[in-house]
CSV table of C-alpha atoms in Angstrom, one decimal:
chain,number,residue,atom,x,y,z
A,13,ASN,CA,-4.1,-16.4,-12.8
A,14,ALA,CA,-4.0,-13.4,-10.4
A,15,GLY,CA,-3.0,-15.3,-7.3
A,16,VAL,CA,-4.0,-13.4,-4.2
A,17,THR,CA,-5.7,-10.0,-4.6
A,18,GLN,CA,-6.5,-7.4,-2.0
A,19,THR,CA,-8.6,-4.3,-2.0
A,20,PRO,CA,-8.1,-1.5,-1.3
A,21,LYS,CA,-4.4,-0.8,-1.6
A,22,PHE,CA,-4.5,2.3,0.6
A,23,GLN,CA,-7.0,3.6,3.1
A,24,VAL,CA,-7.1,6.4,5.6
A,25,LEU,CA,-9.7,6.2,8.4
A,26,LYS,CA,-10.7,8.4,11.3
A,27,THR,CA,-10.8,6.9,14.8
A,28,GLY,CA,-14.1,5.0,15.3
A,29,GLN,CA,-14.8,4.4,11.6
A,30,SER,CA,-15.3,0.9,10.3
A,31,MET,CA,-14.1,-0.8,7.2
A,32,THR,CA,-13.7,-4.2,5.5
A,33,LEU,CA,-10.6,-5.3,3.8
A,34,GLN,CA,-11.2,-7.7,1.0
A,35,CYS,CA,-9.1,-10.7,-0.1
A,36,ALA,CA,-9.6,-13.2,-2.8
A,37,GLN,CA,-7.5,-16.1,-4.2
A,38,ASP,CA,-7.9,-18.1,-7.4
A,39,MET,CA,-5.6,-21.0,-6.6
A,40,ASN,CA,-8.4,-23.2,-5.0
A,41,HIS,CA,-6.6,-23.1,-1.7
A,42,ASN,CA,-8.3,-24.3,1.4
A,43,SER,CA,-6.5,-22.1,4.0
A,44,MET,CA,-6.4,-18.3,4.2
A,45,TYR,CA,-4.8,-15.9,6.6
A,46,TRP,CA,-4.7,-12.3,7.7
A,47,TYR,CA,-1.5,-10.8,9.0
A,48,ARG,CA,-0.4,-7.3,10.0
A,49,GLN,CA,3.1,-6.0,9.5
A,50,ASP,CA,4.5,-3.3,11.8
A,51,PRO,CA,8.1,-2.0,11.7
A,52,GLY,CA,10.4,-4.2,13.7
A,53,MET,CA,7.7,-6.7,14.5
A,54,GLY,CA,7.7,-9.0,11.5
A,55,LEU,CA,4.3,-10.4,10.6
A,56,ARG,CA,1.7,-11.2,13.2
A,57,LEU,CA,-1.2,-13.5,12.5
A,58,ILE,CA,-4.6,-11.9,13.1
A,59,TYR,CA,-7.0,-14.6,12.0
A,60,TYR,CA,-6.9,-17.6,9.8
A,61,SER,CA,-9.3,-20.0,8.1
A,62,ALA,CA,-8.2,-23.6,7.7
A,63,SER,CA,-11.2,-24.3,5.4
A,64,GLU,CA,-14.4,-22.8,4.1
A,65,GLY,CA,-16.7,-22.3,7.0
A,66,THR,CA,-14.1,-22.2,9.8
A,67,THR,CA,-12.1,-19.3,11.3
A,68,ASP,CA,-9.8,-19.1,14.2
A,69,LYS,CA,-8.0,-16.4,16.2
A,70,GLY,CA,-4.3,-15.8,15.7
A,71,GLU,CA,-1.9,-13.9,17.9
A,72,VAL,CA,-3.5,-10.4,17.7
A,73,PRO,CA,-7.3,-10.8,17.0
A,74,ASN,CA,-8.6,-8.0,19.3
A,75,GLY,CA,-10.4,-5.3,17.4
A,76,TYR,CA,-10.9,-7.4,14.2
A,77,ASN,CA,-13.5,-9.8,12.8
A,78,VAL,CA,-13.3,-12.0,9.8
A,79,SER,CA,-15.6,-13.8,7.4
A,80,ARG,CA,-14.8,-16.7,5.1
A,81,LEU,CA,-17.4,-15.9,2.5
A,82,ASN,CA,-16.6,-18.9,0.3
A,83,LYS,CA,-13.5,-20.9,-0.7
A,84,ARG,CA,-12.1,-17.9,-2.6
A,85,GLU,CA,-12.8,-14.9,-0.3
A,86,PHE,CA,-11.7,-14.0,3.2
A,87,SER,CA,-12.5,-10.6,4.5
A,88,LEU,CA,-11.2,-8.7,7.6
A,89,ARG,CA,-13.4,-6.1,9.3
A,90,LEU,CA,-12.4,-3.3,11.7
A,91,GLU,CA,-15.6,-2.3,13.5
A,92,SER,CA,-14.2,0.7,15.3
A,93,ALA,CA,-10.8,1.7,14.0
A,94,ALA,CA,-8.1,2.8,16.5
A,95,PRO,CA,-4.7,4.5,15.8
A,96,SER,CA,-3.0,1.3,17.0
A,97,GLN,CA,-4.4,-0.5,14.0
A,98,THR,CA,-2.3,1.7,11.6
A,99,SER,CA,-0.4,-1.0,9.8
A,100,VAL,CA,0.1,-2.9,6.6
A,101,TYR,CA,-2.3,-5.8,6.2
A,102,PHE,CA,-1.5,-8.9,4.2
A,103,CYS,CA,-3.7,-11.7,3.1
A,104,ALA,CA,-2.3,-15.1,2.3
A,105,SER,CA,-3.5,-18.5,1.2
A,106,SER,CA,-2.1,-22.0,1.2
A,107,GLY,CA,-3.1,-25.3,-0.3
A,108,ASP,CA,-2.4,-28.9,0.7
A,109,ARG,CA,0.9,-30.4,-0.5
A,110,GLY,CA,1.2,-33.1,2.0
A,111,PHE,CA,2.4,-31.2,5.1
A,112,ILE,CA,4.3,-28.5,3.3
A,113,TYR,CA,2.3,-25.3,3.5
A,114,GLU,CA,3.7,-22.6,1.3
A,115,GLN,CA,1.8,-19.4,1.7
A,116,TYR,CA,1.1,-17.0,-1.2
A,117,PHE,CA,0.7,-13.4,-0.2
A,118,GLY,CA,-1.3,-10.5,-1.6
A,119,PRO,CA,0.3,-7.1,-2.3
A,120,GLY,CA,-1.0,-5.6,1.0
A,121,THR,CA,-3.3,-2.9,2.2
A,122,ARG,CA,-1.7,0.2,3.8
A,123,LEU,CA,-4.1,1.5,6.5
A,124,THR,CA,-3.7,4.7,8.4
A,125,VAL,CA,-6.0,5.5,11.3
A,126,THR,CA,-5.9,9.2,12.4
B,26,GLY,CA,5.9,-23.1,21.5
B,27,ASN,CA,7.0,-22.2,18.1
B,28,SER,CA,9.2,-19.1,17.5
B,29,VAL,CA,11.9,-17.8,15.1
B,30,THR,CA,14.8,-15.5,15.9
B,31,GLN,CA,16.6,-13.7,13.1
B,32,MET,CA,19.7,-11.6,13.2
B,33,GLU,CA,18.8,-7.9,13.5
B,34,GLY,CA,19.5,-5.6,10.6
B,35,PRO,CA,20.0,-3.6,8.7
B,36,VAL,CA,22.7,-5.4,6.7
B,37,THR,CA,24.6,-3.3,4.2
B,38,LEU,CA,26.9,-4.9,1.7
B,39,SER,CA,28.8,-4.1,-1.5
B,40,GLU,CA,27.8,-5.8,-4.7
B,41,GLU,CA,29.5,-9.3,-5.0
B,42,ALA,CA,30.0,-9.6,-1.3
B,43,PHE,CA,29.0,-12.8,0.6
B,44,LEU,CA,25.8,-12.8,2.5
B,45,THR,CA,24.7,-14.6,5.7
B,46,ILE,CA,21.5,-14.0,7.6
B,47,ASN,CA,21.2,-16.1,10.7
B,48,CYS,CA,18.0,-17.7,11.7
B,49,THR,CA,17.4,-20.0,14.6
B,50,TYR,CA,14.1,-21.6,15.7
B,51,THR,CA,12.2,-23.2,18.5
B,52,ALA,CA,9.6,-25.8,17.5
B,53,THR,CA,7.9,-29.0,18.6
B,54,GLY,CA,8.1,-31.9,16.3
B,55,TYR,CA,9.2,-31.7,12.7
B,56,PRO,CA,8.4,-28.3,11.2
B,57,SER,CA,9.2,-27.1,7.7
B,58,LEU,CA,11.4,-24.0,7.3
B,59,PHE,CA,11.1,-21.2,4.8
B,60,TRP,CA,12.8,-18.0,3.7
B,61,TYR,CA,10.5,-15.3,2.3
B,62,VAL,CA,11.6,-12.1,0.6
B,63,GLN,CA,9.7,-8.8,0.5
B,64,TYR,CA,10.7,-6.2,-2.1
B,65,PRO,CA,9.8,-2.5,-1.5
B,66,GLY,CA,6.1,-1.9,-1.7
B,67,GLU,CA,5.2,-5.6,-2.3
B,68,GLY,CA,3.9,-8.6,-0.5
B,69,LEU,CA,6.1,-11.5,0.6
B,70,GLN,CA,7.3,-14.1,-1.9
B,71,LEU,CA,8.6,-17.6,-1.1
B,72,LEU,CA,12.4,-17.7,-1.7
B,73,LEU,CA,13.2,-21.2,-0.6
B,74,LYS,CA,12.1,-24.0,1.7
B,75,ALA,CA,13.3,-27.2,3.4
B,76,THR,CA,11.0,-29.8,4.8
B,77,LYS,CA,13.3,-32.1,6.9
B,78,ALA,CA,16.6,-32.2,8.6
B,79,ASP,CA,19.7,-31.8,6.4
B,80,ASP,CA,17.6,-30.7,3.4
B,81,LYS,CA,19.1,-27.7,1.5
B,82,GLY,CA,16.7,-25.3,-0.1
B,83,SER,CA,18.0,-23.1,-2.9
B,84,ASN,CA,16.8,-20.5,-5.4
B,85,LYS,CA,18.2,-17.6,-7.3
B,86,GLY,CA,21.7,-18.2,-5.8
B,87,PHE,CA,20.4,-18.3,-2.2
B,88,GLU,CA,20.8,-21.4,-0.1
B,89,ALA,CA,19.8,-22.5,3.4
B,90,THR,CA,20.3,-25.9,5.1
B,91,TYR,CA,17.9,-27.3,7.7
B,92,ARG,CA,20.1,-28.0,10.8
B,93,LYS,CA,18.1,-29.8,13.4
B,94,GLU,CA,21.1,-30.3,15.8
B,95,THR,CA,21.6,-26.5,16.0
B,96,THR,CA,18.0,-25.6,15.2
B,97,SER,CA,19.2,-23.2,12.5
B,98,PHE,CA,18.3,-22.3,8.9
B,99,HIS,CA,20.8,-19.6,7.9
B,100,LEU,CA,20.4,-17.9,4.6
B,101,GLU,CA,23.5,-17.5,2.4
B,102,LYS,CA,24.4,-16.2,-1.0
B,103,GLY,CA,27.9,-16.1,-2.5
B,104,SER,CA,27.7,-12.9,-4.4
B,105,VAL,CA,24.9,-10.4,-3.8
B,106,GLN,CA,23.5,-8.0,-6.4
B,107,VAL,CA,21.9,-4.6,-6.0
B,108,SER,CA,18.6,-6.3,-7.0
B,109,ASP,CA,18.8,-8.5,-3.8
B,110,SER,CA,18.0,-5.4,-1.7
B,111,ALA,CA,14.9,-6.4,0.2
B,112,VAL,CA,13.6,-7.6,3.6
B,113,TYR,CA,14.2,-11.3,4.3
B,114,PHE,CA,12.0,-13.3,6.7
B,115,CYS,CA,12.7,-16.7,8.1
B,116,ALA,CA,9.6,-18.7,9.0
B,117,LEU,CA,8.5,-22.2,10.2
B,118,SER,CA,5.4,-24.1,9.8
B,119,GLY,CA,3.6,-26.1,12.4
B,120,ASP,CA,4.3,-29.8,12.9
B,121,ARG,CA,2.0,-32.4,11.5
B,122,GLY,CA,-1.1,-32.5,13.5
B,123,SER,CA,-0.7,-28.9,14.6
B,124,THR,CA,-2.7,-26.0,13.2
B,125,LEU,CA,-2.3,-26.7,9.6
B,126,GLY,CA,-0.6,-24.2,7.4
B,127,ARG,CA,0.1,-21.6,10.0
B,128,LEU,CA,3.5,-19.9,9.7
B,129,TYR,CA,5.6,-18.4,12.5
B,130,PHE,CA,7.7,-15.5,11.2
B,131,GLY,CA,10.9,-13.9,12.4
B,132,ARG,CA,11.0,-10.1,12.6
B,133,GLY,CA,12.8,-9.7,9.2
B,134,THR,CA,16.2,-8.5,8.2
B,135,GLN,CA,16.6,-5.5,5.9
B,136,LEU,CA,19.4,-6.0,3.3
B,137,THR,CA,20.8,-3.1,1.3
B,138,VAL,CA,23.4,-3.8,-1.4
B,139,TRP,CA,25.4,-0.9,-2.8
B,140,PRO,CA,26.9,-0.9,-6.3
C-alpha cells in the first residue's frame, strides 16, 4: 500500500517549457487535490477533483491545467512555465468518511523554473 | 469565507518544555478541524483531528480541543522532544454541503526543539 505517489521528485525547467506532474493513489479515494507550498504562504489549493470526471479551480489556478485520468490518477500540467511557479507541489487525496475528510499527501515535487 | 490564522514562528524550545501553537479560524457552519505535521523534506501527515465542538483530538502526546465559542483549536504538548521539530499546520474542512473534502490551511509554524 503505497498511499499517494508523485513523480518526479525534483525538476528544473527553463521559462516557457512545459511539463506534467504525475500523481497516483491506491486508497480508492474519490477526491484528489493539487497544492503548492511557498515559504510563509502555507499550502494553496491549485485544482481539485471531487470525483472521477470532474475538476474545479482552487485559489491559484492560473498557469495550470489538470486531468483526472481515472479514479487513481490526477495530473497537473504547466503549459508554459514561469519563475513564479517555482515551488513545492503536493498532491493529496481523501475518501468519504461521513463528512470527515482527512487528506493524505504525497512526498512532493520540488520545481525550479529559471 | 473560511480561513485559518496560526501564530507565526519560528518557535524554539528546549527538550521537555511545554508547547502551545495557537490557531483560530473563521468558518461557516460546522467544519472539522485538523493539525498536520510536515517533517523536513516530506509531505504533510495528519497529526490529529476534531469533528465537533468540545471534541479533543490527541496523538503522540499532542492535544487540541475544538472551541467553538472562541473559534480556536490550539495545539499543545506537555513535553516536547527533539524529534518533534517540524512545521505544524492548522486546517479546517468545509461544512456539510460545501465543496466536499477541501481543506483550508494556516501558514504553518516552524518548531525547533534543542536537546
